[in-house]
Short mmCIF file of C-alpha atoms and ligand atoms in Angstrom, two decimals:
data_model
loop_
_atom_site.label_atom_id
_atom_site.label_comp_id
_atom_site.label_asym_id
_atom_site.label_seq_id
_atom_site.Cartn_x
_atom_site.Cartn_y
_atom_site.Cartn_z
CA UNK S 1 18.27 2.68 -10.56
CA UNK S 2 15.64 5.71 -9.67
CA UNK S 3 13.33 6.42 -12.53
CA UNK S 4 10.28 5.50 -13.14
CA UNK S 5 8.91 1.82 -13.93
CA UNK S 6 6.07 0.09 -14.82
CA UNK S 7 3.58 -0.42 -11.64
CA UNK S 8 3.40 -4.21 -11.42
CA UNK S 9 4.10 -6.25 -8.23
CA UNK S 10 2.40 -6.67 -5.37
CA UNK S 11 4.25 -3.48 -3.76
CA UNK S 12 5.02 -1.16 -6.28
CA UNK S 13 7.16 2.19 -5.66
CA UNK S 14 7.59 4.91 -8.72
CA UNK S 15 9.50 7.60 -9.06
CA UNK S 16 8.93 8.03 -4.73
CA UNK S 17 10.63 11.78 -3.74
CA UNK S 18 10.57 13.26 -0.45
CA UNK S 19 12.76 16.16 1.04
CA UNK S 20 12.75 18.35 4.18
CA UNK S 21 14.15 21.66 3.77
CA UNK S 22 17.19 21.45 1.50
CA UNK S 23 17.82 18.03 2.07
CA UNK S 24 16.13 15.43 -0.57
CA UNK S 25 15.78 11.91 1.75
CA UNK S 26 14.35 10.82 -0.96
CA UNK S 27 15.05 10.96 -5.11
CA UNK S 28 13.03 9.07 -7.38
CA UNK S 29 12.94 6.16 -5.79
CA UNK S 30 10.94 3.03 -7.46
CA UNK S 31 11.08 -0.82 -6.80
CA UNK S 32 8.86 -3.40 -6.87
CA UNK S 33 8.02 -5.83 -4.05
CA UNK S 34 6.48 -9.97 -4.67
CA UNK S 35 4.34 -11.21 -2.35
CA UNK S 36 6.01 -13.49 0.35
CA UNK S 37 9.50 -12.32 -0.30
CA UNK S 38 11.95 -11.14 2.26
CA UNK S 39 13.52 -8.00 0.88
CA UNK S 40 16.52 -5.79 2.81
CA UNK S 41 17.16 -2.33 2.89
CA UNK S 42 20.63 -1.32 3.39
CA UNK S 43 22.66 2.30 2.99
CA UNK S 44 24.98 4.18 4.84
CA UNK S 45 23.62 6.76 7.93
CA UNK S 46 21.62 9.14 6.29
CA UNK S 47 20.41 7.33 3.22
CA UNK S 48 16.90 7.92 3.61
CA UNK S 49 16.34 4.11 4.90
CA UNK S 50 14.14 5.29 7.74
CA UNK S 51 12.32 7.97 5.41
CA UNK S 52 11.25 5.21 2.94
CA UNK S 53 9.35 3.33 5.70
CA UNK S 54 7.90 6.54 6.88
CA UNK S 55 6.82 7.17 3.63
CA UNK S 56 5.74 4.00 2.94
CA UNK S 57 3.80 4.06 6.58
CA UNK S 58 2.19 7.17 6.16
CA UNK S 59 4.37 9.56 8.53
CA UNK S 60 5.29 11.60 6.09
CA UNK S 61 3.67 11.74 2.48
CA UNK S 62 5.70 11.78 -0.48
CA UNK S 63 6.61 14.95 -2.83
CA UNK S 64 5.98 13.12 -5.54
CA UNK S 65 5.69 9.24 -7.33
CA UNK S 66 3.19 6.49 -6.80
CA UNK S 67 2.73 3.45 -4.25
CA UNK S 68 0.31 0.94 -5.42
CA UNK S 69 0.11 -2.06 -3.28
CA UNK S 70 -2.00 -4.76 -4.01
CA UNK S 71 -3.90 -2.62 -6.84
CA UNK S 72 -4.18 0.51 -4.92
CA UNK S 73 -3.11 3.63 -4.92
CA UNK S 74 -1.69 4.27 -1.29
CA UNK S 75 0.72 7.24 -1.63
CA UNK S 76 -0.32 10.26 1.15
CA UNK S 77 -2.73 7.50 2.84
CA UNK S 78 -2.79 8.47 6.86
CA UNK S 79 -1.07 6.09 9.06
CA UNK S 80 -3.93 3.88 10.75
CA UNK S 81 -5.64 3.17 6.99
CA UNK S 82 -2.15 2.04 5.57
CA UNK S 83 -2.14 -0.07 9.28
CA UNK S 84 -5.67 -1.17 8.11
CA UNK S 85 -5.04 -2.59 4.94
CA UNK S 86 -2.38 -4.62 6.58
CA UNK S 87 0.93 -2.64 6.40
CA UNK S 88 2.67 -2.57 9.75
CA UNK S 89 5.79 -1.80 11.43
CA UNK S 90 8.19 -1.35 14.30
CA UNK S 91 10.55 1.52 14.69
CA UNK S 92 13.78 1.80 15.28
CA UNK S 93 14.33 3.69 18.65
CA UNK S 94 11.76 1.35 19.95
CA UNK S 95 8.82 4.02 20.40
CA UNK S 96 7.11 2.28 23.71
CA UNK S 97 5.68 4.10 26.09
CA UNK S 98 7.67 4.09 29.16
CA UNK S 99 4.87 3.41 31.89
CA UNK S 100 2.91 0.92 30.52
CA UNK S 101 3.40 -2.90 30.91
CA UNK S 102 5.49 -4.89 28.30
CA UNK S 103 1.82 -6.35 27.34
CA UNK S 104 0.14 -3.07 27.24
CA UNK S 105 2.77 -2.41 25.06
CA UNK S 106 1.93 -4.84 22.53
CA UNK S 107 -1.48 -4.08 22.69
CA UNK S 108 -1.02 -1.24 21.26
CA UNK S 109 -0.94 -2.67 17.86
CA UNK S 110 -3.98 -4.64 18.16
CA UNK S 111 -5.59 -0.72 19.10
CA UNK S 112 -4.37 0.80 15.69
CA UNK S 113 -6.66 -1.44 13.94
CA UNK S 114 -9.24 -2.10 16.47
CA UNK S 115 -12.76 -0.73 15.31
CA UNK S 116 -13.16 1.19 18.64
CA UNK S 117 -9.66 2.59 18.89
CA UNK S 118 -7.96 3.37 22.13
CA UNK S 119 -10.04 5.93 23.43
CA UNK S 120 -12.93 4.01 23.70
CA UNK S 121 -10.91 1.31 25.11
CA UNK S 122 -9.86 3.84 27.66
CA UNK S 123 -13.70 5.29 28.09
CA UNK S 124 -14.37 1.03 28.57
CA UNK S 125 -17.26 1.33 26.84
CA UNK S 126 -19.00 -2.43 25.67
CA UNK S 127 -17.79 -3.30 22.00
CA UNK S 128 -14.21 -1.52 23.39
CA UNK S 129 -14.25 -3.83 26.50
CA UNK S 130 -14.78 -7.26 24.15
CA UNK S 131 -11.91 -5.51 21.74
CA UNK S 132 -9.85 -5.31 24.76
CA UNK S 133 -10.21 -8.72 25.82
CA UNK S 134 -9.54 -10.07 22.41
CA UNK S 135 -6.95 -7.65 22.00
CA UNK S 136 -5.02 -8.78 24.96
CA UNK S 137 -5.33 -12.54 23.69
CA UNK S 138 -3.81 -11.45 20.63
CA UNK S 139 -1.04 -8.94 22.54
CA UNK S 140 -0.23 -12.41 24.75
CA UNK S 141 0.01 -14.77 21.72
CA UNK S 142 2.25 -12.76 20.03
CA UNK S 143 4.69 -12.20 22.81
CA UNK S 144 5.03 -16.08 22.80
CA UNK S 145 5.73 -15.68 19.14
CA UNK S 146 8.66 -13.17 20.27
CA UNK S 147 9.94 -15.38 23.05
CA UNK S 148 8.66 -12.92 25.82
CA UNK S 149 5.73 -15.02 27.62
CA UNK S 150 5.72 -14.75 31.05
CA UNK S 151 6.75 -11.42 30.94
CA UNK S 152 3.32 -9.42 30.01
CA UNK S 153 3.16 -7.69 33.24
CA UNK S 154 6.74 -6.35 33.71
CA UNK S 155 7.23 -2.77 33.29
CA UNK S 156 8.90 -1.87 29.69
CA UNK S 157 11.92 0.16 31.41
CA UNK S 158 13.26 -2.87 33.25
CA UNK S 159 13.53 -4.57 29.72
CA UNK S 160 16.77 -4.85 27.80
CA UNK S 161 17.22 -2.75 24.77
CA UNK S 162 17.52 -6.58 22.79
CA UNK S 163 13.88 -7.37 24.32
CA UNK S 164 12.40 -3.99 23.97
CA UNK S 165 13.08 -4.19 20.26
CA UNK S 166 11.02 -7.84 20.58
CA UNK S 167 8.36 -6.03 22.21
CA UNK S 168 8.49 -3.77 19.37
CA UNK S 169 8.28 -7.12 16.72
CA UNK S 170 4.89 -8.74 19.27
CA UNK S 171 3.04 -5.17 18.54
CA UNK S 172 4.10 -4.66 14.49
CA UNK S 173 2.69 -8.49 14.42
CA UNK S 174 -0.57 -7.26 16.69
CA UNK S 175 -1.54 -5.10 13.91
CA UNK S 176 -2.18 -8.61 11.98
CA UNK S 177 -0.12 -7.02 8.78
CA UNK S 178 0.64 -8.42 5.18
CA UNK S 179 3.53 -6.58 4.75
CA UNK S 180 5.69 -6.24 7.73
CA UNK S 181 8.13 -3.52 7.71
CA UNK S 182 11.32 -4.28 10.33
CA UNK S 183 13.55 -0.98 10.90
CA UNK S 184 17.01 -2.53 12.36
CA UNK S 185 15.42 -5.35 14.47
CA UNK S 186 18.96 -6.30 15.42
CA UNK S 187 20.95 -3.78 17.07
CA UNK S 188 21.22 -5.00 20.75
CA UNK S 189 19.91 -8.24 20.17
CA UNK S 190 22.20 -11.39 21.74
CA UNK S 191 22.95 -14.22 19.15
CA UNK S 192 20.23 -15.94 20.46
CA UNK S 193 17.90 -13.21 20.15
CA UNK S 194 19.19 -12.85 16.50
CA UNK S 195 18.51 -16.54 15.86
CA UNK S 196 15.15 -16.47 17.36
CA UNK S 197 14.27 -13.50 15.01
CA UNK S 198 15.71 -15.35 12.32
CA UNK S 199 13.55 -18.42 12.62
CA UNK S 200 10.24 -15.82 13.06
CA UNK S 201 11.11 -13.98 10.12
CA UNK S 202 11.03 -17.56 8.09
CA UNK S 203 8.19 -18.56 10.03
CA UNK S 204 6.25 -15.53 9.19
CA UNK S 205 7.18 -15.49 5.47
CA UNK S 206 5.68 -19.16 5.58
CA UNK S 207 2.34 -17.58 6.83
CA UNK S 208 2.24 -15.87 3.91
CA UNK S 209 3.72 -12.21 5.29
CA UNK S 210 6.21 -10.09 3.13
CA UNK S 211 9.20 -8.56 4.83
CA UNK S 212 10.85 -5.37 4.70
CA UNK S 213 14.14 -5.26 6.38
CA UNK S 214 16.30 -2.44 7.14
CA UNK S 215 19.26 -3.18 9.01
CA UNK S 216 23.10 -2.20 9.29
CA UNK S 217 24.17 -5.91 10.14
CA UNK S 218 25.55 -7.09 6.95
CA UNK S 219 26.15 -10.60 7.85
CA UNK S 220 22.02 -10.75 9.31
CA UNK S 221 20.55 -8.83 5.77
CA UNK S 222 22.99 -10.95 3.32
CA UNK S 223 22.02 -14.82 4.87
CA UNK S 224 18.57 -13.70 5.15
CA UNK S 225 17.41 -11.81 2.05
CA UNK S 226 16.39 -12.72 -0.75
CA UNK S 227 16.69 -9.22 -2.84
CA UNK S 228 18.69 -6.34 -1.08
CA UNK S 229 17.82 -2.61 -1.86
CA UNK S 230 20.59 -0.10 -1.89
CA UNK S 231 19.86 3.38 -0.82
CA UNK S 232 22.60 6.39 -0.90
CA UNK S 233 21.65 9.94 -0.41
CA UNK S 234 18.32 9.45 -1.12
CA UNK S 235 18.80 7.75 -4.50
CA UNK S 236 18.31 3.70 -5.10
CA UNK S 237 21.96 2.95 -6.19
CA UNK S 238 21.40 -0.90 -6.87
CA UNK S 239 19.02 -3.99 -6.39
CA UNK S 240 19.88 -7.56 -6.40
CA UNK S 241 20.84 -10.69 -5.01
CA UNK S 242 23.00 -10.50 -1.72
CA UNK S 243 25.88 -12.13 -3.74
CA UNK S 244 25.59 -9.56 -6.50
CA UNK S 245 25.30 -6.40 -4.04
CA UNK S 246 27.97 -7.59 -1.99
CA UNK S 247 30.29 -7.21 -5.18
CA UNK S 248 28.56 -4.25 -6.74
CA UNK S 249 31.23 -1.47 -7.16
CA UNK S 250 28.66 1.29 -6.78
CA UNK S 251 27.29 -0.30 -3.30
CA UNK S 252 31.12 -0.74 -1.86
CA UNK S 253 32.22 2.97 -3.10
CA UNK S 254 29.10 4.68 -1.14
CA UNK S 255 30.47 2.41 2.02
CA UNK S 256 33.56 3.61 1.61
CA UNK S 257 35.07 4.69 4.83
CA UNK S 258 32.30 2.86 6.55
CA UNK S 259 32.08 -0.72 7.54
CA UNK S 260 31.04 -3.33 4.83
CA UNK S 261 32.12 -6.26 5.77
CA UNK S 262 29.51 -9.07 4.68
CA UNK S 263 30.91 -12.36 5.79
P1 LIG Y 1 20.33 5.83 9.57
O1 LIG Y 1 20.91 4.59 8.99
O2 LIG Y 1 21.36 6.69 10.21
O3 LIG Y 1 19.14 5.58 10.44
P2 LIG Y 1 18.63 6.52 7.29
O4 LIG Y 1 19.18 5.90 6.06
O5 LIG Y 1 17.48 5.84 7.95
O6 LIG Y 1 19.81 6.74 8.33
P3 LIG Y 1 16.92 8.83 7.28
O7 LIG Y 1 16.69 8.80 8.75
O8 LIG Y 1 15.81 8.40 6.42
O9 LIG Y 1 18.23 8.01 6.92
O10 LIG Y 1 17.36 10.32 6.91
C1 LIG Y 1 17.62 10.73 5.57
C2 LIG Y 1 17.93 12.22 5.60
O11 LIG Y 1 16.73 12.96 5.86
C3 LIG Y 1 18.92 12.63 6.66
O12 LIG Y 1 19.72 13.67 6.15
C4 LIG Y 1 18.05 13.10 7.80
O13 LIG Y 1 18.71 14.06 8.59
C5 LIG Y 1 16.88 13.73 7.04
N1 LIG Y 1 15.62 13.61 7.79
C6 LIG Y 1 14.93 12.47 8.04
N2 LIG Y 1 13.79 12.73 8.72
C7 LIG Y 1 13.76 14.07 8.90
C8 LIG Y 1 12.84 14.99 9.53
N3 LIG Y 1 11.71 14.54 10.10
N4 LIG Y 1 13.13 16.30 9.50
C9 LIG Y 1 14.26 16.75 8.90
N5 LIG Y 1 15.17 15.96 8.30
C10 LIG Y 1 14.92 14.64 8.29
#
């Protein structure tokens, strides 16, 4: 499956490497993403899952290969011009900052692609202070979107893991992004929680968003995508339709030992 390809698509990934010290996270990886699709991610611990969407963020640059999305060449970009031509994430240990409000929080997001950034937000200077209004309209909006109104002014730490990881999904949507990259959105979450993100995904995808999934929870990636990615020490061992990737002998040998049940 690694190789090189032609660069169509409205995402397109070729030949993507990426190592750090001995260990190669990523080998030749390409793929191709359409516009408005819902795509998963899925490998066993280790697979270089993570390292894609850090690549594909800007935290760490590739080796090598291309990234052309939407007709340009992104690969190496920093982080807050990939944020700025609409590519935005959350992380998987939720990376919120402990002291801040659960809205302050979310606001974060709109600062990554505010003109002023957060320093002058912090310095309150004019065009920051109008940013900051707007950007807390936006920051409040979206919790709704997650389920979380009402609870703006709570401190993060007395949230749930489940809700943190919401928080997480109100400040990837704050950065207003095209292609929205979720790294496992569902560890923690209750059923309802799952549903809810269910239903936002679809909702988003009908706004016109593409989605990037990367989760462990078979039964959430296989009802939900519509293409599923398989990644296995650092190499792209398949690509297909849930139905065909649950079956693919290649996908069940490199979760051998490990949990695959899909149903
Ligand atoms: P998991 O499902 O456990 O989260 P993953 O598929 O997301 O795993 P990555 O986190 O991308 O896997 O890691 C791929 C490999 O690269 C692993 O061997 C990991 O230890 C290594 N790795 C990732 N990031 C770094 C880093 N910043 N420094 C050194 N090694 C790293």
């Amino acid at each position: 499956m690694s190789g090189t390809i032609p660069l169509e698509g409205w995402l397109a990934v070729n030949g993507v490497s990426r190592h750090f010290g001995g260990i190669m996270a990523l080998n030749g990886v390409s793929f191709r993403l359409e516009q408005g699709s819902i795509t998963s991610l899925i490998g066993p611990n280790g697979a270089g899952k993570t390292t894609l969407i850090n690549v594909l963020t800007g935290i760490h640059p590739p080796d090598t290969g291309r990234i052309r999305f939407q007709d340009r060449e992104i690969a190496g970009l920093p982080p807050h011009r990939l944020a700025a031509l609409g590519l935005g994430r959350t992380f998987q240990l939720e990376e919120l900052f402990g002291s801040l409000s659960v809205l302050e929080n979310v606001m974060v997001g709109c600062h990554v692609r505010s003109r002023s950034g957060m320093v002058a937000c912090g310095l309150a200077l004019p065009g920051a202070r109008r940013e900051e209004k707007q950007g807390r309209e936006i920051a409040r909006a979206n919790l709704r979107r997650v389920g979380l109104e009402g609870r703006g002014e709570d401190p993060i730490a007395r949230l749930p893991l489940g809700e943190r990881k919401l928080v997480g999904v109100a400040r990837a949507l704050s950065m207003n992004p095209r292609f929205l990259m979720l790294d496992e959105p569902v560890g923690g979450l209750a059923a309802h929680e799952i549903d809810k993100l269910v239903e936002l995904i679809y909702q988003l995808r009908e706004e016109g968003l593409t989605i990037f999934i990367v989760e462990h929870n078979m039964p959430f990636v296989m009802s939900l995508s519509e293409k599923v990615l398989v990644l296995d020490g650092g190499t792209l061992i398949a690509e297909g339709l849930p139905q065909e990737i649950k079956r693919n002998e290649a996908v069940i040998k490199a979760y051998l030992g490990e949990e695959v049940a899909v149903d």
